[in-house]
Tab-separated table of C-alpha atoms in Angstrom:
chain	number	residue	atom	x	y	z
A	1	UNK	CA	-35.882	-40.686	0.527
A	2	UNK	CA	-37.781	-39.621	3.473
A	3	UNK	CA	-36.859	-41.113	7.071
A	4	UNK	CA	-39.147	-41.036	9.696
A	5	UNK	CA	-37.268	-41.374	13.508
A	6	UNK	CA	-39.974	-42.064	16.013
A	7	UNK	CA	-38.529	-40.120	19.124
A	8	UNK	CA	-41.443	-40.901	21.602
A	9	UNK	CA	-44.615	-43.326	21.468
A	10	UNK	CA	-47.523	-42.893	24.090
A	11	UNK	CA	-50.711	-43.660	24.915
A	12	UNK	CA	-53.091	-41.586	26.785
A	13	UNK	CA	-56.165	-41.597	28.763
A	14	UNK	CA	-58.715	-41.408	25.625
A	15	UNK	CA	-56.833	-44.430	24.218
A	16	UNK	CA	-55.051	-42.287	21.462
A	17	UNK	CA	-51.898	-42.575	20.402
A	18	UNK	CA	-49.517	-39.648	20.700
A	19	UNK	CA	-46.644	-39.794	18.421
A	20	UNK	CA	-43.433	-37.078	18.411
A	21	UNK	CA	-41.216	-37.822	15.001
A	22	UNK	CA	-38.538	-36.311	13.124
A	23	UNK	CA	-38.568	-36.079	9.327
A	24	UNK	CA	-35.350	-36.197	7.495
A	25	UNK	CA	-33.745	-36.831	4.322
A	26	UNK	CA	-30.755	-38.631	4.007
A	27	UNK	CA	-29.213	-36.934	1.406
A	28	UNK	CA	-29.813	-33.731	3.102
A	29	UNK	CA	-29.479	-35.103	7.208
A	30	UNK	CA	-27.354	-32.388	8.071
A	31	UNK	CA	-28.382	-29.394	6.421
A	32	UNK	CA	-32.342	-30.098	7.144
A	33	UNK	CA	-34.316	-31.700	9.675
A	34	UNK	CA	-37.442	-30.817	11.583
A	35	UNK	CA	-39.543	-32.124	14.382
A	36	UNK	CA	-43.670	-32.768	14.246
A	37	UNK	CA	-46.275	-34.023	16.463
A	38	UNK	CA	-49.072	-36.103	15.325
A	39	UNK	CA	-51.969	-37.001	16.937
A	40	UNK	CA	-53.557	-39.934	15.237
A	41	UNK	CA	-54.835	-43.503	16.240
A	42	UNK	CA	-53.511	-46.387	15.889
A	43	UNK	CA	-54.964	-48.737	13.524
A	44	UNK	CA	-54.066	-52.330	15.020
A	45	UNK	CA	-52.403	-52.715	18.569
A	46	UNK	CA	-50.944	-55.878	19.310
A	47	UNK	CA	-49.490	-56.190	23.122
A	48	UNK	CA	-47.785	-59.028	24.353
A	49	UNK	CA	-47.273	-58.714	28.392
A	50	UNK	CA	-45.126	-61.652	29.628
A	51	UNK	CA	-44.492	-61.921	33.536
A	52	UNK	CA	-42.377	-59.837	35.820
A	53	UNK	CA	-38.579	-58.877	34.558
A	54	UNK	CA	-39.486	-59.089	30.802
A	55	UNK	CA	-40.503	-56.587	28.317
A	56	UNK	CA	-43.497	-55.366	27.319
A	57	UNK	CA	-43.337	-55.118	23.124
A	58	UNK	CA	-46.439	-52.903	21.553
A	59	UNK	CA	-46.392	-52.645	17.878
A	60	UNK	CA	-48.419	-49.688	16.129
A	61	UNK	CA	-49.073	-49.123	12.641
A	62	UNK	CA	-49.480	-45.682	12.272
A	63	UNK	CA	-50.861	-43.659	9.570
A	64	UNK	CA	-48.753	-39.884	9.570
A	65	UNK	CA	-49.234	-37.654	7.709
A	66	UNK	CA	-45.722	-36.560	6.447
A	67	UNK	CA	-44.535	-33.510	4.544
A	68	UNK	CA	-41.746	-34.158	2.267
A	69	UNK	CA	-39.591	-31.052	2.673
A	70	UNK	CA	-37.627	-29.913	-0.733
A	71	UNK	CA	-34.057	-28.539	0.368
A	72	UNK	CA	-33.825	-26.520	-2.429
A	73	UNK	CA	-36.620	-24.824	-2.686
A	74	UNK	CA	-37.697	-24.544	0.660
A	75	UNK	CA	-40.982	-25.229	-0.331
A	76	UNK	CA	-43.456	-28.360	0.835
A	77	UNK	CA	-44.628	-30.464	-1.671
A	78	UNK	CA	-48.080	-32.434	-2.282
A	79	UNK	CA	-49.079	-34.384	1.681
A	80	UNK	CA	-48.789	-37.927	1.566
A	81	UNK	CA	-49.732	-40.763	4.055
A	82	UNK	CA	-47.325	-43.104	4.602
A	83	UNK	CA	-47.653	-46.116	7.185
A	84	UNK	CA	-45.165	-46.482	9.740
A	85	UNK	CA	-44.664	-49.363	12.142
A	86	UNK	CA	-43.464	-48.540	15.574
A	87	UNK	CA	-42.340	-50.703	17.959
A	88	UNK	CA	-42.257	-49.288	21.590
A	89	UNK	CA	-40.169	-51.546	24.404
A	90	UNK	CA	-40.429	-50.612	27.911
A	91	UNK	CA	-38.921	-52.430	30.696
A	92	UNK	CA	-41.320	-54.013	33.504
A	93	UNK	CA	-40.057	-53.939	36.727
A	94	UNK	CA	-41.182	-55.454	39.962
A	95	UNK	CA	-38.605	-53.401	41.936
A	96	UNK	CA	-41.035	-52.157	44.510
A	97	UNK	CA	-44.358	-51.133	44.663
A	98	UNK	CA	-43.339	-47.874	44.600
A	99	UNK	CA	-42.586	-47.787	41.283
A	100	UNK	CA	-45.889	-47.106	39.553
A	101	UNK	CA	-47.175	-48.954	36.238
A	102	UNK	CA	-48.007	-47.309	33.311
A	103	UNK	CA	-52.008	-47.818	34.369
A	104	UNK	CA	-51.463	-45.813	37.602
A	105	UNK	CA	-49.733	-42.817	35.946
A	106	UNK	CA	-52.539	-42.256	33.560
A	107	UNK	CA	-54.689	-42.269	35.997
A	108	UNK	CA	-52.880	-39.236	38.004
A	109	UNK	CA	-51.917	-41.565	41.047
A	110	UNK	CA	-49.072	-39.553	43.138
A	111	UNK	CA	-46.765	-40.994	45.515
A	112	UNK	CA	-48.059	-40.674	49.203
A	113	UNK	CA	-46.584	-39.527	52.571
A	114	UNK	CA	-48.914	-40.675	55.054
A	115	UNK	CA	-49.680	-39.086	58.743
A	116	UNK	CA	-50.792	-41.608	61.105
A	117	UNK	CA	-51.755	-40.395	64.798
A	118	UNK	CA	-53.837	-38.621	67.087
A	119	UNK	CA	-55.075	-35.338	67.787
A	120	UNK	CA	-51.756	-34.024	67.634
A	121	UNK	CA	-51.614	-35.684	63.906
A	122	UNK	CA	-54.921	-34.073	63.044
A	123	UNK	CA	-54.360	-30.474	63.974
A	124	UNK	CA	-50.695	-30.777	62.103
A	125	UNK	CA	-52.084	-28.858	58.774
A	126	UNK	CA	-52.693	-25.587	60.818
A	127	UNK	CA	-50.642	-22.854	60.427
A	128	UNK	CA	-47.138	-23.648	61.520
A	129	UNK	CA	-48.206	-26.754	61.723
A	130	UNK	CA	-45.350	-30.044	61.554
A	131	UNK	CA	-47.982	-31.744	58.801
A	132	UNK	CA	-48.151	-27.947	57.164
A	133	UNK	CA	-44.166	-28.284	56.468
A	134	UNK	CA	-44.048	-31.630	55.085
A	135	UNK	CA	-46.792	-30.463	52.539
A	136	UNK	CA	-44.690	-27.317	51.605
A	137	UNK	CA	-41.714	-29.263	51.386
A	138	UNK	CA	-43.348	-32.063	48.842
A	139	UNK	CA	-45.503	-29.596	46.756
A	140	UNK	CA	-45.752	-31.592	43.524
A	141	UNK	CA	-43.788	-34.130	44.539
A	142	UNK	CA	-45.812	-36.136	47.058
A	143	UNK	CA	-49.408	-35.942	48.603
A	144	UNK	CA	-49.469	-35.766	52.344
A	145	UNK	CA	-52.464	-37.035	53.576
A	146	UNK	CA	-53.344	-36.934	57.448
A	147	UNK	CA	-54.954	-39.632	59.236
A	148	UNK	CA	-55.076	-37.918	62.522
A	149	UNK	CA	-57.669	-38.641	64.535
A	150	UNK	CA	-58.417	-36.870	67.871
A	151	UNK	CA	-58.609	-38.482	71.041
A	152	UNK	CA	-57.388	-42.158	69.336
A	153	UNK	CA	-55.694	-44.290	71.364
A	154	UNK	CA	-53.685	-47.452	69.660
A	155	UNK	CA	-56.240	-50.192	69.802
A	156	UNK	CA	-58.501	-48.287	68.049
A	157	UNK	CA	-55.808	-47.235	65.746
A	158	UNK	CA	-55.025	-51.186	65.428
A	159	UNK	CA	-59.104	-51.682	64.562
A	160	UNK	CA	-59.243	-49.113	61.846
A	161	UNK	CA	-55.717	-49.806	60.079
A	162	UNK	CA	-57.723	-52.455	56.566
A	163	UNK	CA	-59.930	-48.943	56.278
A	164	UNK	CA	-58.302	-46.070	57.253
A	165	UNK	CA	-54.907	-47.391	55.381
A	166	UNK	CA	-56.238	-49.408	53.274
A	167	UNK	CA	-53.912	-51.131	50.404
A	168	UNK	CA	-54.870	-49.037	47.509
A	169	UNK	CA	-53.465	-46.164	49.736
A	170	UNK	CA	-50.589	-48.062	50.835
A	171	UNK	CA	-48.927	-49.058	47.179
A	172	UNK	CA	-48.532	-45.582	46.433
A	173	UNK	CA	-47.515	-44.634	49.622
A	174	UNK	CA	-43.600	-43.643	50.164
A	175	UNK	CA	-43.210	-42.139	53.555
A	176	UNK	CA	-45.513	-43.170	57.259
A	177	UNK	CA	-45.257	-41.449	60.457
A	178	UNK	CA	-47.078	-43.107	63.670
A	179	UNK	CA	-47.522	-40.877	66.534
A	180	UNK	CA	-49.829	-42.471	68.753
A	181	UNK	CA	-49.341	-42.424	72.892
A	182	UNK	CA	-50.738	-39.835	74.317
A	183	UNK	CA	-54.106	-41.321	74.985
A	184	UNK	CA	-52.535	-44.646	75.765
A	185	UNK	CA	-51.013	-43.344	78.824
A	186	UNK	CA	-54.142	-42.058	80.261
A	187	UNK	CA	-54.371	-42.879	83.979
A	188	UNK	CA	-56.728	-46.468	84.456
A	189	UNK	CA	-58.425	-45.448	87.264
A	190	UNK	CA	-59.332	-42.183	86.583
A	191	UNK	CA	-59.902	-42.417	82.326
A	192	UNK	CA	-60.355	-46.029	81.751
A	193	UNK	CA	-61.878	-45.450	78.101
A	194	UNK	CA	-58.430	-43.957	77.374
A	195	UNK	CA	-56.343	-46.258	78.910
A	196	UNK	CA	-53.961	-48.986	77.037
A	197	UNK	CA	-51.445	-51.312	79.021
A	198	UNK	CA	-48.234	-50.546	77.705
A	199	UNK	CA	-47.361	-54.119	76.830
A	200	UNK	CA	-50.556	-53.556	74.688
A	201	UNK	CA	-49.539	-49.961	72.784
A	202	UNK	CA	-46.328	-51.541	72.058
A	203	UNK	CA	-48.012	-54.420	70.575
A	204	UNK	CA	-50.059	-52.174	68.765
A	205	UNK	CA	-47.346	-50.360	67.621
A	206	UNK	CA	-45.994	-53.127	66.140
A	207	UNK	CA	-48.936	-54.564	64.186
A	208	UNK	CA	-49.270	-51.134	62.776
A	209	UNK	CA	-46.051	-51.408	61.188
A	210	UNK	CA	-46.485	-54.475	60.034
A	211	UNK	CA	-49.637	-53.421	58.335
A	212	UNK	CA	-47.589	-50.658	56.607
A	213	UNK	CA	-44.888	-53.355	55.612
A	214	UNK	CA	-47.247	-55.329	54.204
A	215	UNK	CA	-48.379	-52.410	51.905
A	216	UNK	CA	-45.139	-52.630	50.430
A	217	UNK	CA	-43.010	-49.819	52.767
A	218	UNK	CA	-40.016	-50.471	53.852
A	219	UNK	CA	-38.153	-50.168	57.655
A	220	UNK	CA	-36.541	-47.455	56.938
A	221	UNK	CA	-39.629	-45.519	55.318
A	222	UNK	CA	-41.805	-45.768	58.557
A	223	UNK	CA	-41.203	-43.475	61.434
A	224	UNK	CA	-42.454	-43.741	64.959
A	225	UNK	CA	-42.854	-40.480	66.914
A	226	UNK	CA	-43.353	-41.076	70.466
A	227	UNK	CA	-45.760	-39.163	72.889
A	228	UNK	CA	-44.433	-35.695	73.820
A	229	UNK	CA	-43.753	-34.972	77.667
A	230	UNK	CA	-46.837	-34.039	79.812
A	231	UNK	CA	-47.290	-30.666	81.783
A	232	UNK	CA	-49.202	-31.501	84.200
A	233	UNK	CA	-49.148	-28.265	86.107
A	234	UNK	CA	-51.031	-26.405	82.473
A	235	UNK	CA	-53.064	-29.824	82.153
A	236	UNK	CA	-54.749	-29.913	85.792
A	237	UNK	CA	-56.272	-25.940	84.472
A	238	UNK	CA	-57.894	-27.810	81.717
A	239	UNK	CA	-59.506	-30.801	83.735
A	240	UNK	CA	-60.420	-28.285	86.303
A	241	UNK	CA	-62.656	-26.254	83.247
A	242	UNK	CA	-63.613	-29.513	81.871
A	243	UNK	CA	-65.011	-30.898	85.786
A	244	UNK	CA	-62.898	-33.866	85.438
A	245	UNK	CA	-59.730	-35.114	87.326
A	246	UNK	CA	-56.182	-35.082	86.200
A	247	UNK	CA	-56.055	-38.218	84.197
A	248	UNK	CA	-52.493	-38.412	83.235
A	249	UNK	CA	-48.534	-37.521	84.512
A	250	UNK	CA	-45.383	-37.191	82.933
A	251	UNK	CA	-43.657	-40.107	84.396
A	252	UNK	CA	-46.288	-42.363	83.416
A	253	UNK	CA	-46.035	-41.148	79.365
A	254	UNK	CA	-42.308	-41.889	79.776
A	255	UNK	CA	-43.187	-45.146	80.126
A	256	UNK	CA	-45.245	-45.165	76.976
A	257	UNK	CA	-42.173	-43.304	75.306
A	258	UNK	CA	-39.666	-45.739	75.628
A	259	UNK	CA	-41.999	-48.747	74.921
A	260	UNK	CA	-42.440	-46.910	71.482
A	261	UNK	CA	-38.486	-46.286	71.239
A	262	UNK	CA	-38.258	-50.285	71.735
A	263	UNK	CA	-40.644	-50.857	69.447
A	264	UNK	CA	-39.119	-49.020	66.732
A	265	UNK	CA	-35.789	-50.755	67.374
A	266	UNK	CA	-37.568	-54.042	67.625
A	267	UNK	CA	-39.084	-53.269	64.127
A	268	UNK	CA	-36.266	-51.370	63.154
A	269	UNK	CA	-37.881	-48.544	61.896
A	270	UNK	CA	-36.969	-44.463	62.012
A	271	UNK	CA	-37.969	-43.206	65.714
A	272	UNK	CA	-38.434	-39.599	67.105
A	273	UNK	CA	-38.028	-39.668	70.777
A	274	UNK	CA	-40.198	-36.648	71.104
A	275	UNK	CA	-40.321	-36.936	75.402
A	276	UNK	CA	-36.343	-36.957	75.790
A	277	UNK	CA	-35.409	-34.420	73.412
A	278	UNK	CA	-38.073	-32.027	74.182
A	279	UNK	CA	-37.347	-32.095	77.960
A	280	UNK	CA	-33.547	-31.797	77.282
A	281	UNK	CA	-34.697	-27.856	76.491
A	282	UNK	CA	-34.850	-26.345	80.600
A	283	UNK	CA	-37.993	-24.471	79.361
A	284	UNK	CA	-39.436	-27.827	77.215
A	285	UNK	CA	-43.031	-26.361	78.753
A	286	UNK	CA	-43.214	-23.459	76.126
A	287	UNK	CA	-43.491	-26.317	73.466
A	288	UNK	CA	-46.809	-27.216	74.844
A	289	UNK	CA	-49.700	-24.957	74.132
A	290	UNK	CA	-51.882	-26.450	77.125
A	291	UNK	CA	-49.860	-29.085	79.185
A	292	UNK	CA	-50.266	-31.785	76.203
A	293	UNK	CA	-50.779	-30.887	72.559
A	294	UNK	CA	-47.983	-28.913	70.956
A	295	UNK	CA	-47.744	-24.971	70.552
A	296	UNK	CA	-46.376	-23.158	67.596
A	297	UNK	CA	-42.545	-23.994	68.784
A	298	UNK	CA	-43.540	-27.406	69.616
A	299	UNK	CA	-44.665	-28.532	66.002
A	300	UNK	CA	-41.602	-26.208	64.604
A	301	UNK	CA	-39.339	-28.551	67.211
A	302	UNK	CA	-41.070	-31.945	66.299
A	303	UNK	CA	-40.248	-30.669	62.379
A	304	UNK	CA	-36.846	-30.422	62.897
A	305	UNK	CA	-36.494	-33.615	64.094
A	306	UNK	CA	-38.594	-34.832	61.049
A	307	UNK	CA	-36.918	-32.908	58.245
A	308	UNK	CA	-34.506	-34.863	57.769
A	309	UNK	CA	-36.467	-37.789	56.765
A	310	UNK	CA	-38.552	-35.754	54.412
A	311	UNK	CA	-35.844	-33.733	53.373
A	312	UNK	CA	-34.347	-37.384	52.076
A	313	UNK	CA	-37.701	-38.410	50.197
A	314	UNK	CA	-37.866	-34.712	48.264
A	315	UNK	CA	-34.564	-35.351	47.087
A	316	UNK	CA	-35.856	-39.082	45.999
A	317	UNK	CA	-38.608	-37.770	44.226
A	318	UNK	CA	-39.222	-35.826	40.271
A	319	UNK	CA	-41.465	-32.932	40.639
A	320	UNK	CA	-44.477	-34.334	38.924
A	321	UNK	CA	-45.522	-32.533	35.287
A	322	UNK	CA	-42.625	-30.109	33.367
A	323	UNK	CA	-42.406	-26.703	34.579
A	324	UNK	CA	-44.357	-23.845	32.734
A	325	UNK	CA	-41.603	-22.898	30.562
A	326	UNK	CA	-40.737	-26.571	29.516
A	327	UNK	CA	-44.063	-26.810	27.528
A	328	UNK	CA	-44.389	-26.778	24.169
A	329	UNK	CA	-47.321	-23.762	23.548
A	330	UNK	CA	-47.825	-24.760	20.102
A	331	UNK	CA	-48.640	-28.751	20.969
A	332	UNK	CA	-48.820	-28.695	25.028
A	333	UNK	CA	-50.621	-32.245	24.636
A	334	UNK	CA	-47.545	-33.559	23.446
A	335	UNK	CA	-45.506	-32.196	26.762
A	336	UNK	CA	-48.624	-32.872	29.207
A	337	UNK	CA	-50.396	-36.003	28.446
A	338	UNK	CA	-47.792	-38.585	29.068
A	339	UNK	CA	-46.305	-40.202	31.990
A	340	UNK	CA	-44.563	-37.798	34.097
A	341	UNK	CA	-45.689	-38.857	37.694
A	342	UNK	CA	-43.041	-38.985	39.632
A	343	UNK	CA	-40.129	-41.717	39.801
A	344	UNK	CA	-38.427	-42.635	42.644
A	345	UNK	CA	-34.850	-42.744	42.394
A	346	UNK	CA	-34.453	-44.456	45.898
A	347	UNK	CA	-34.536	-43.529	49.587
């Protein structure tokens, strides 16, 4: 008698159906068994989805083509086709949004870590760079995608948020940093394009976060960096080559800084109080490269601060597709085409 154990059932993006069985006899179960792959289609597909915390029941009759193997003389008689009827279960949470459906995988969607700022966001990928060392740190786990934008101040950050983080980004996304400031505290009277009250950034701050929240993040997966501390000593050399006047000062971004510090607690989000912890260093002026955006040691310092957050999300997340030496070379479609984005095991 020949037994047929279906060990996995998948679908994949042609609309085929993969199959991996074992053969068997049950005369013979322990002296003889051996594993096949089939690809073959399915001939009816019947799927019943029912709502949220049920399961999902697709029945498959399958036509494989078997091999009845004969124990004793280890030889392989006549092929024969022999209908099988699968039934595959698989639970359907609504846990999170974070947890992708089946849809999603096949289409290659990978979880998200998204950087949200200004120019000091933007120029993060460079070598060195604070955005460079989340990327290394989630290769294959997690896309980080930067949404730095130079010279951005908070309203227009608040403007943009429906198409620069739009939902479709948001439901896969897993991780948000939001650095904004720096413009905001631009002096009124002397850059008034620049300029946002500080009542206002906070606000700002806040409906960002909300937008996020709304995406489906969590508190705890959104972290607020504040502005880092001005020099305005290296600063005033730039306005100088630029003919304009010194539009900003330290004391006046500390105000911005703990506006986004209350923020985050009002929220209660992560936080990076960038301004206090740099200046705690008696030479905090070598982490600027020219009196406002951050030099080499800097972005290394902001990091530090940061790993920690990542460091928790790598640990959260699968590394997405088996390594090299995991894949079967005689059938690699059986190893690669099925769902093996990655799972989040919680934050």
């Amino acid at each position: 008698m020949i037994i047929v154990d279906i060990c996995s059932c998948f679908l994949n993006p042609k609309r085929e159906y993969w199959v991996h069985y074992q053969v068997r006899t049950t005369r013979h179960q322990a002296l003889r068994s051996f594993t096949l792959h089939s690809h073959c289609h399915s001939s009816h597909t019947h799927t019943v989805t029912a709502h949220s915390h049920s399961l999902i029941s697709v029945q498959c009759h399958l036509f494989l083509q078997l091999s009845a193997y004969n124990l004793h003389s280890q030889s392989h008689s006549q092929y024969t086709y022999t209908k099988v009827t699968v039934t595959l279960l698989q639970a359907h949470h609504r846990i999170h949004r974070h947890h992708r459906d089946m849809s999603a995988n096949m289409r290659g969607v990978w979880p998200k870590a998204v950087l949200f700022g200004d120019s000091i966001t933007q120029v993060s990928f460079e070598e060195g760079g604070w955005g460079a060392a989340a990327a290394n740190l989630l290769q294959r786990k997690c896309d980080v995608v930067n949404r730095g934008l130079s010279g951005y101040n908070s309203r227009w950050a608040r403007i943009l948020l429906p198409s620069i983080l739009p939902q479709d980004l948001l439901k896969h996304t897993v991780l948000a940093t939001i650095f904004f400031g720096a413009n905001d505290a631009s002096l009124f009277e002397v850059a008034p394009d620049k300029y946002v009250p500080v009542e206002e950034y906070a606000s700002n701050l806040k409906t960002i976060v909300e937008h996020l929240k709304d995406g489906g993040l969590r508190p705890e997966q959104i972290i607020l960096i504040t502005p880092p501390p001005f020099n305005e000593v290296e600063w005033k050399k730039v306005c100088i080559t630029k003919g304009i006047p010194n539009n900003k000062s330290n004391a006046n971004t500390g105000q911005y800084s703990r506006a986004c510090i209350q923020a985050a607690k009002d929220m209660q989000t992560q936080s990076v109080d960038l301004w206090s912890r740099m200046q705690e260093d008696k030479d905090w002026q070598r982490f600027l490269i020219d009196g406002l955006h951050l030099s080499l040691e800097g972005s290394q310092f902001l990091w530090q601060h940061l790993q920690e957050h990542f460091e928790r999300l790598a640990k959260s997340l699968e590394m997405i597709y088996p390594t090299w030496d995991k894949i079967d070379v005689d059938h690699p479609e059986a190893t690669l085409i099925t769902d093996h984005v990655s799972s989040i095991k919680g934050l």
